[in-house]
XYZ file of C-alpha atoms in Angstrom:
455
model
C 72.742 -109.218 77.592
C 71.560 -112.853 77.475
C 74.366 -114.132 75.773
C 72.787 -115.997 73.250
C 71.362 -111.982 72.229
C 75.952 -111.540 72.230
C 76.280 -114.033 70.128
C 73.681 -112.747 67.722
C 74.366 -108.898 67.988
C 78.122 -110.957 67.012
C 77.919 -113.487 64.126
C 77.552 -111.450 61.922
C 81.671 -109.724 61.757
C 83.178 -113.709 62.752
C 84.552 -113.676 58.794
C 86.118 -110.000 59.450
C 86.798 -110.510 62.434
C 88.748 -114.299 61.954
C 90.112 -112.128 59.118
C 91.766 -109.617 61.158
C 93.189 -112.217 63.293
C 95.065 -114.085 60.951
C 96.232 -110.232 59.259
C 97.836 -109.365 62.470
C 99.304 -111.893 63.786
C 101.177 -112.507 60.451
C 102.005 -108.100 60.980
C 103.294 -108.976 64.139
C 104.998 -111.916 63.811
C 107.200 -110.466 60.820
C 107.654 -106.917 62.301
C 109.317 -109.241 65.302
C 110.924 -111.576 63.531
C 112.788 -109.006 61.134
C 114.063 -107.183 62.778
C 116.049 -110.041 65.133
C 116.807 -111.242 61.751
C 118.195 -108.374 60.909
C 120.624 -108.012 64.211
C 121.760 -110.948 64.046
C 122.794 -110.183 60.175
C 124.870 -108.842 61.845
C 123.006 -104.911 59.975
C 123.460 -101.186 62.349
C 121.357 -100.215 65.074
C 120.256 -97.399 61.927
C 120.173 -99.172 58.973
C 117.040 -101.747 61.219
C 115.219 -99.169 61.719
C 115.731 -97.410 57.992
C 114.968 -100.617 57.067
C 111.741 -100.714 59.313
C 110.604 -97.454 59.378
C 109.101 -97.602 55.587
C 106.720 -100.050 56.262
C 105.564 -97.506 58.553
C 106.371 -94.606 55.522
C 103.772 -97.162 53.249
C 101.384 -96.888 55.520
C 100.933 -93.215 55.320
C 101.104 -93.485 51.914
C 98.256 -95.763 51.799
C 95.603 -93.519 53.626
C 96.274 -91.288 49.991
C 96.572 -94.178 47.590
C 94.295 -96.795 49.260
C 90.920 -95.950 49.373
C 90.440 -95.269 45.468
C 91.109 -98.063 44.268
C 88.745 -99.470 46.882
C 85.848 -97.468 45.900
C 86.826 -98.870 41.528
C 86.382 -102.232 42.216
C 84.752 -102.883 45.870
C 85.173 -103.606 49.335
C 85.884 -108.237 48.298
C 88.360 -107.732 45.445
C 90.046 -104.531 46.819
C 91.410 -106.598 50.372
C 91.767 -109.915 47.895
C 94.581 -107.748 45.952
C 96.082 -106.460 48.271
C 95.910 -109.004 50.318
C 98.090 -111.412 47.951
C 100.799 -108.466 47.407
C 100.517 -108.250 50.939
C 101.820 -112.346 50.042
C 103.889 -111.913 47.993
C 106.547 -109.267 49.785
C 105.847 -111.140 52.233
C 108.086 -114.679 50.580
C 109.895 -112.220 48.599
C 112.158 -110.900 52.126
C 112.705 -114.902 52.104
C 114.738 -114.261 48.599
C 118.544 -112.704 50.491
C 119.082 -110.521 53.675
C 119.585 -106.972 51.001
C 118.852 -103.782 53.109
C 117.809 -101.861 50.133
C 114.950 -105.334 48.840
C 114.300 -104.451 52.371
C 113.372 -100.741 52.167
C 111.507 -102.232 49.448
C 109.553 -104.967 50.063
C 108.342 -103.021 53.797
C 107.529 -99.893 51.628
C 104.844 -102.139 49.582
C 103.219 -104.467 52.196
C 103.061 -100.938 54.345
C 100.476 -100.085 51.077
C 98.776 -103.437 51.173
C 97.994 -103.397 54.964
C 96.717 -99.645 55.198
C 94.467 -101.180 52.273
C 93.312 -103.990 54.291
C 92.217 -102.328 57.642
C 90.649 -99.911 55.594
C 88.117 -103.364 54.022
C 87.433 -104.159 57.407
C 87.151 -101.358 58.807
C 84.267 -99.222 56.824
C 83.191 -102.684 56.565
C 82.234 -103.564 60.302
C 81.035 -99.656 60.514
C 78.169 -100.502 57.857
C 77.235 -102.789 58.990
C 76.961 -102.543 63.302
C 73.842 -100.867 63.825
C 74.801 -97.299 65.646
C 73.698 -99.547 69.953
C 75.747 -102.018 69.010
C 78.867 -100.233 67.912
C 81.014 -100.126 70.738
C 80.776 -103.525 71.119
C 81.517 -104.856 67.670
C 84.534 -103.167 68.041
C 85.704 -104.378 70.957
C 85.628 -107.945 70.503
C 87.748 -106.496 66.673
C 89.923 -105.036 69.415
C 90.487 -108.297 71.370
C 90.886 -110.155 67.816
C 93.559 -107.695 66.672
C 95.148 -108.169 70.896
C 94.748 -112.034 70.236
C 96.392 -111.679 66.853
C 98.922 -110.106 67.470
C 100.827 -111.594 70.892
C 100.261 -114.849 68.822
C 101.992 -112.952 66.303
C 104.677 -112.952 68.820
C 104.498 -116.461 70.262
C 104.718 -117.938 67.379
C 108.163 -116.634 66.530
C 109.412 -119.720 68.222
C 108.410 -122.017 66.547
C 111.434 -122.309 63.721
C 115.091 -121.363 63.766
C 115.658 -117.366 63.430
C 118.169 -117.794 59.521
C 115.844 -120.343 58.783
C 113.596 -119.407 55.794
C 110.436 -121.034 58.074
C 108.876 -118.150 59.734
C 108.471 -116.021 56.339
C 106.346 -118.882 54.547
C 103.994 -118.638 58.307
C 103.184 -115.300 58.069
C 102.736 -116.124 54.263
C 100.353 -119.310 55.282
C 98.594 -116.439 57.478
C 99.053 -113.486 56.268
C 97.036 -115.336 52.784
C 94.047 -117.122 55.335
C 93.357 -113.304 56.759
C 91.848 -113.414 52.704
C 89.137 -116.302 52.392
C 86.842 -115.423 55.150
C 86.142 -112.427 53.643
C 85.686 -113.391 50.253
C 83.842 -116.218 51.882
C 81.185 -113.910 53.314
C 77.777 -113.436 52.089
C 77.892 -109.349 53.560
C 76.778 -106.849 51.335
C 80.285 -104.290 51.377
C 79.942 -100.615 51.987
C 80.474 -98.241 48.996
C 83.396 -95.257 50.609
C 82.563 -91.747 50.241
C 86.064 -89.075 48.851
C 88.471 -87.995 51.614
C 87.911 -85.149 53.496
C 89.820 -82.024 53.064
C 91.730 -81.128 56.530
C 93.052 -78.041 58.094
C 95.691 -78.937 60.207
C 96.316 -75.830 61.253
C 92.600 -75.290 62.761
C 92.388 -78.560 63.658
C 96.201 -77.731 66.193
C 95.033 -74.546 67.352
C 92.257 -75.615 68.775
C 93.186 -79.156 70.384
C 97.234 -79.158 70.313
C 97.159 -81.530 73.473
C 95.326 -83.959 71.250
C 97.579 -84.060 67.944
C 100.962 -83.662 70.001
C 99.623 -87.040 72.068
C 99.297 -88.784 68.288
C 102.694 -87.545 67.829
C 104.846 -88.970 69.970
C 101.736 -92.504 70.485
C 103.357 -93.307 66.662
C 106.531 -92.258 67.280
C 107.634 -94.566 70.110
C 104.898 -96.965 69.634
C 106.796 -97.488 66.013
C 110.186 -97.197 68.088
C 108.989 -100.431 70.422
C 107.954 -102.132 67.578
C 110.847 -101.257 65.352
C 113.296 -101.882 68.023
C 112.421 -103.751 70.229
C 113.026 -107.618 69.785
C 117.145 -105.171 68.081
C 116.908 -103.879 71.893
C 116.326 -107.683 73.518
C 118.942 -109.109 71.774
C 121.811 -107.024 71.903
C 121.358 -107.815 75.718
C 121.721 -111.803 75.461
C 117.800 -112.889 75.017
C 117.204 -116.204 73.138
C 114.593 -115.917 70.934
C 112.459 -117.140 73.745
C 112.956 -114.599 76.331
C 112.096 -112.169 73.480
C 108.864 -113.450 71.788
C 107.516 -113.398 75.911
C 109.293 -109.635 75.747
C 107.503 -108.838 73.238
C 104.036 -110.976 74.102
C 103.902 -109.387 77.987
C 103.863 -105.742 75.871
C 101.036 -105.806 74.133
C 99.341 -108.041 76.637
C 99.815 -104.871 79.247
C 98.566 -102.760 75.972
C 95.591 -104.796 75.963
C 94.826 -105.177 80.470
C 96.110 -100.687 80.542
C 93.814 -100.185 78.519
C 89.980 -101.153 79.727
C 91.270 -98.891 83.467
C 92.694 -96.419 81.729
C 89.968 -95.769 79.520
C 87.633 -95.647 83.401
C 89.434 -93.098 84.380
C 90.188 -91.043 81.246
C 86.431 -90.985 80.558
C 86.827 -89.481 85.076
C 89.228 -87.273 84.909
C 89.908 -84.670 82.360
C 92.044 -85.656 79.901
C 94.584 -82.976 79.551
C 95.990 -84.341 82.227
C 95.684 -87.701 81.827
C 98.055 -87.255 79.320
C 100.337 -85.534 80.506
C 100.423 -87.820 83.099
C 100.581 -91.174 81.203
C 104.102 -88.930 80.068
C 105.761 -89.150 83.067
C 104.723 -92.456 84.160
C 105.804 -93.646 80.908
C 109.542 -92.115 80.805
C 109.479 -93.161 85.200
C 108.976 -96.631 84.395
C 111.361 -96.608 81.744
C 114.347 -95.398 83.350
C 112.848 -97.454 86.414
C 114.230 -100.394 83.398
C 117.256 -98.229 82.848
C 118.655 -98.816 85.905
C 116.760 -101.431 88.217
C 114.646 -103.472 86.558
C 116.853 -103.675 83.554
C 119.222 -106.160 85.285
C 117.068 -108.645 85.244
C 115.897 -111.369 82.603
C 112.512 -111.496 84.915
C 112.210 -108.017 86.016
C 112.380 -106.272 82.968
C 109.740 -109.061 80.974
C 107.757 -107.676 84.607
C 108.281 -104.144 83.827
C 107.245 -104.704 80.611
C 103.803 -105.596 81.619
C 102.724 -102.239 83.258
C 105.809 -99.873 80.424
C 103.860 -101.089 77.209
C 100.298 -101.129 79.222
C 100.931 -98.002 79.557
C 102.539 -96.836 75.808
C 99.276 -98.189 73.698
C 97.039 -96.389 75.535
C 98.532 -92.593 75.092
C 96.567 -92.520 71.529
C 93.342 -94.204 72.039
C 93.937 -90.747 75.558
C 94.867 -88.023 73.273
C 92.142 -89.216 70.313
C 89.752 -88.463 72.511
C 91.640 -85.769 73.557
C 90.853 -84.007 70.170
C 87.688 -85.483 69.624
C 86.556 -83.757 72.518
C 87.024 -80.297 71.953
C 85.231 -80.963 67.777
C 81.852 -81.103 67.506
C 80.043 -84.368 65.540
C 80.537 -83.627 62.575
C 84.277 -82.795 61.721
C 84.365 -86.186 63.545
C 85.941 -88.156 60.370
C 88.531 -84.978 59.491
C 89.497 -84.861 62.860
C 90.669 -88.038 62.822
C 92.184 -87.806 58.711
C 94.568 -85.350 60.310
C 95.415 -86.985 63.359
C 95.855 -90.269 61.531
C 98.104 -88.054 59.055
C 100.143 -87.167 61.893
C 100.655 -90.121 64.035
C 101.709 -91.703 60.433
C 104.558 -88.773 60.489
C 105.912 -89.806 64.035
C 105.781 -93.869 63.290
C 108.018 -92.893 60.443
C 110.393 -90.345 62.397
C 110.541 -93.658 65.224
C 112.474 -96.125 64.272
C 115.191 -93.694 62.783
C 115.543 -91.960 65.587
C 115.684 -94.200 68.719
C 118.392 -96.236 67.241
C 120.282 -92.894 67.299
C 119.518 -92.826 70.802
C 121.504 -96.477 71.671
C 124.715 -95.215 69.250
C 124.105 -92.394 71.133
C 124.182 -93.511 74.501
C 126.233 -96.641 73.232
C 123.910 -99.324 74.915
C 121.186 -101.091 73.983
C 119.235 -99.150 76.991
C 119.473 -96.336 74.791
C 116.000 -97.097 73.781
C 114.493 -97.280 77.193
C 115.919 -93.350 77.221
C 115.229 -92.365 74.010
C 111.246 -93.291 75.423
C 111.373 -91.471 78.449
C 112.615 -88.086 76.365
C 109.763 -88.517 74.052
C 107.441 -88.530 76.872
C 108.567 -86.646 79.618
C 109.397 -84.227 76.769
C 104.965 -84.546 76.036
C 104.755 -83.741 79.789
C 106.229 -80.941 79.822
C 104.694 -79.348 76.615
C 100.636 -81.338 77.289
C 100.766 -79.011 80.866
C 102.645 -76.180 79.386
C 99.645 -76.250 76.459
C 96.366 -77.076 78.581
C 96.627 -73.174 80.686
C 96.709 -71.871 77.159
C 94.027 -69.506 75.985
C 92.854 -71.627 72.939
C 92.896 -75.326 75.067
C 89.660 -75.455 76.215
C 89.301 -76.915 79.518
C 86.416 -80.232 79.761
C 84.638 -80.926 82.237
C 85.160 -84.600 82.646
C 81.226 -85.067 81.967
C 81.858 -82.926 78.649
C 83.804 -85.443 76.903
C 83.373 -88.087 74.664
C 83.733 -91.707 75.098
C 87.219 -94.051 76.010
C 87.753 -95.136 73.035
C 90.047 -99.060 73.675
C 92.376 -98.795 69.734
C 95.914 -100.526 68.980
C 98.245 -99.350 65.758
C 96.644 -101.396 64.037
C 93.827 -99.628 63.386
C 95.563 -96.440 62.814
C 96.103 -96.844 59.090
C 92.305 -96.929 58.257
C 92.415 -93.334 57.357
C 88.899 -92.690 55.159
C 86.132 -94.189 56.063
C 81.677 -94.238 55.928
C 81.423 -90.118 56.652
C 77.688 -90.169 55.969
C 76.086 -89.656 58.761
C 74.111 -86.131 59.560
C 74.650 -84.053 62.466
C 70.548 -85.224 63.027
C 71.502 -88.795 62.697
C 73.577 -87.860 65.777
C 70.752 -88.566 68.202
C 68.810 -91.859 66.710
C 66.847 -90.600 63.695
C 68.656 -92.868 61.697
C 67.467 -92.740 57.700
C 67.306 -94.795 54.744
C 67.504 -98.219 54.401
C 69.051 -101.374 56.501
C 71.928 -103.073 54.829
C 72.693 -106.419 55.855
C 75.050 -107.992 56.489
C 75.212 -112.359 56.260
C 71.619 -112.467 55.762
C 71.328 -109.480 59.514
C 70.057 -106.412 59.023
C 72.005 -104.016 60.875
C 69.846 -101.058 60.246
C 73.023 -99.357 58.920
C 71.306 -96.772 56.487
C 72.579 -93.141 57.445
C 75.833 -94.361 59.191
C 78.922 -93.019 59.717
C 82.193 -94.871 60.230
C 84.559 -92.429 62.193
C 87.723 -93.137 61.762
C 89.052 -94.364 65.462
C 85.381 -96.547 65.526
C 84.915 -93.635 67.149
C 81.914 -94.236 68.413
C 79.327 -91.960 69.773
C 76.665 -94.224 72.960
C 79.506 -95.590 74.738
C 83.246 -96.430 74.660
C 84.863 -98.629 71.318
C 86.709 -100.392 70.174
C 102.328 -99.970 62.628
């Protein structure tokens, strides 16, 4: 495709890309800043984990309550409301370092961010043509990574003990409102949530469900306790910023090669392999790479690269075993399981650090969690209830990050026969462009049937 054609394809979504970029910059900076601020204030790692896990509890809770508001007032008004509340909550953080207050604020912020993700992702799927959805969401994921990377580097813009960074987070969160409210795109309707049958889904895809759970557990622990770990090993703010930034960049760099491998090899083998590799890197960091800040930063690229690919491979594995008509129910179940893991991670990791009596207990936690998953995945692989999928029959890998792990019930309006390309109904319009989205499903984790596409 020519550059001009790509530009015309992505042009209708520029406003939504800008919104998610500002949003992720704010969220990424705030998570790292709060973790470091609590650590520098002398708050214990267990209490820090409790404060930060409230955010993930809010993300999970938001999946049950945000959809109703969007249906009642529409996407634009709902996004503006969610973003305004999130901005206000961010600024209130600066009043004082108060643990009970921050727990409440993180919970509210998680709910608000859930609503913002739901609006953006359902909107993108409404406007993207089925044949172009992969490229549309690939750019969406790139913008989330770029926003998250910028957020980590903004940590050095002001002193950690000052209030300036709270104001900076608030500015970026407020800026995310502007592209959405000025867009000319017609927003979609959000349907009623689909009923979830966890037992049925788990019996068919235990490896996928376990992979999503462990991804939520480890990713949330990394985001919550990574800055605490860096502070405890005497990294300065600039080094801490690079530590988090390189880990996120590793996740971006590894998405494509790991996705390509998982499209060619049975994912029930790829997933335990990723668990073993991640455990190996974590142990090497504890024994060798942690002795020097520079080697630790280099190892963080590889560690983040494997850590951030666990979730998308697990989601793809789960969808390998279900029909297209079940995609919404399966995605909803996976997202809720991810949310449960995300709530547990920031609470369990600090106890591992305290038990090990060293900051590197965080990496022992990563090693134990990923290795345990690998063992169970290999055992489950040979269970009769787990179907071994030939590589050429697997669904396409979907590039994802934790940033899109909250949009739970999205536009399941695609009829089974429409998956073959027979899209009936009137086309939707986005920013003046025909999107051909008469009956388009938002398969909750951006899972498109037409190719690899993009807490």
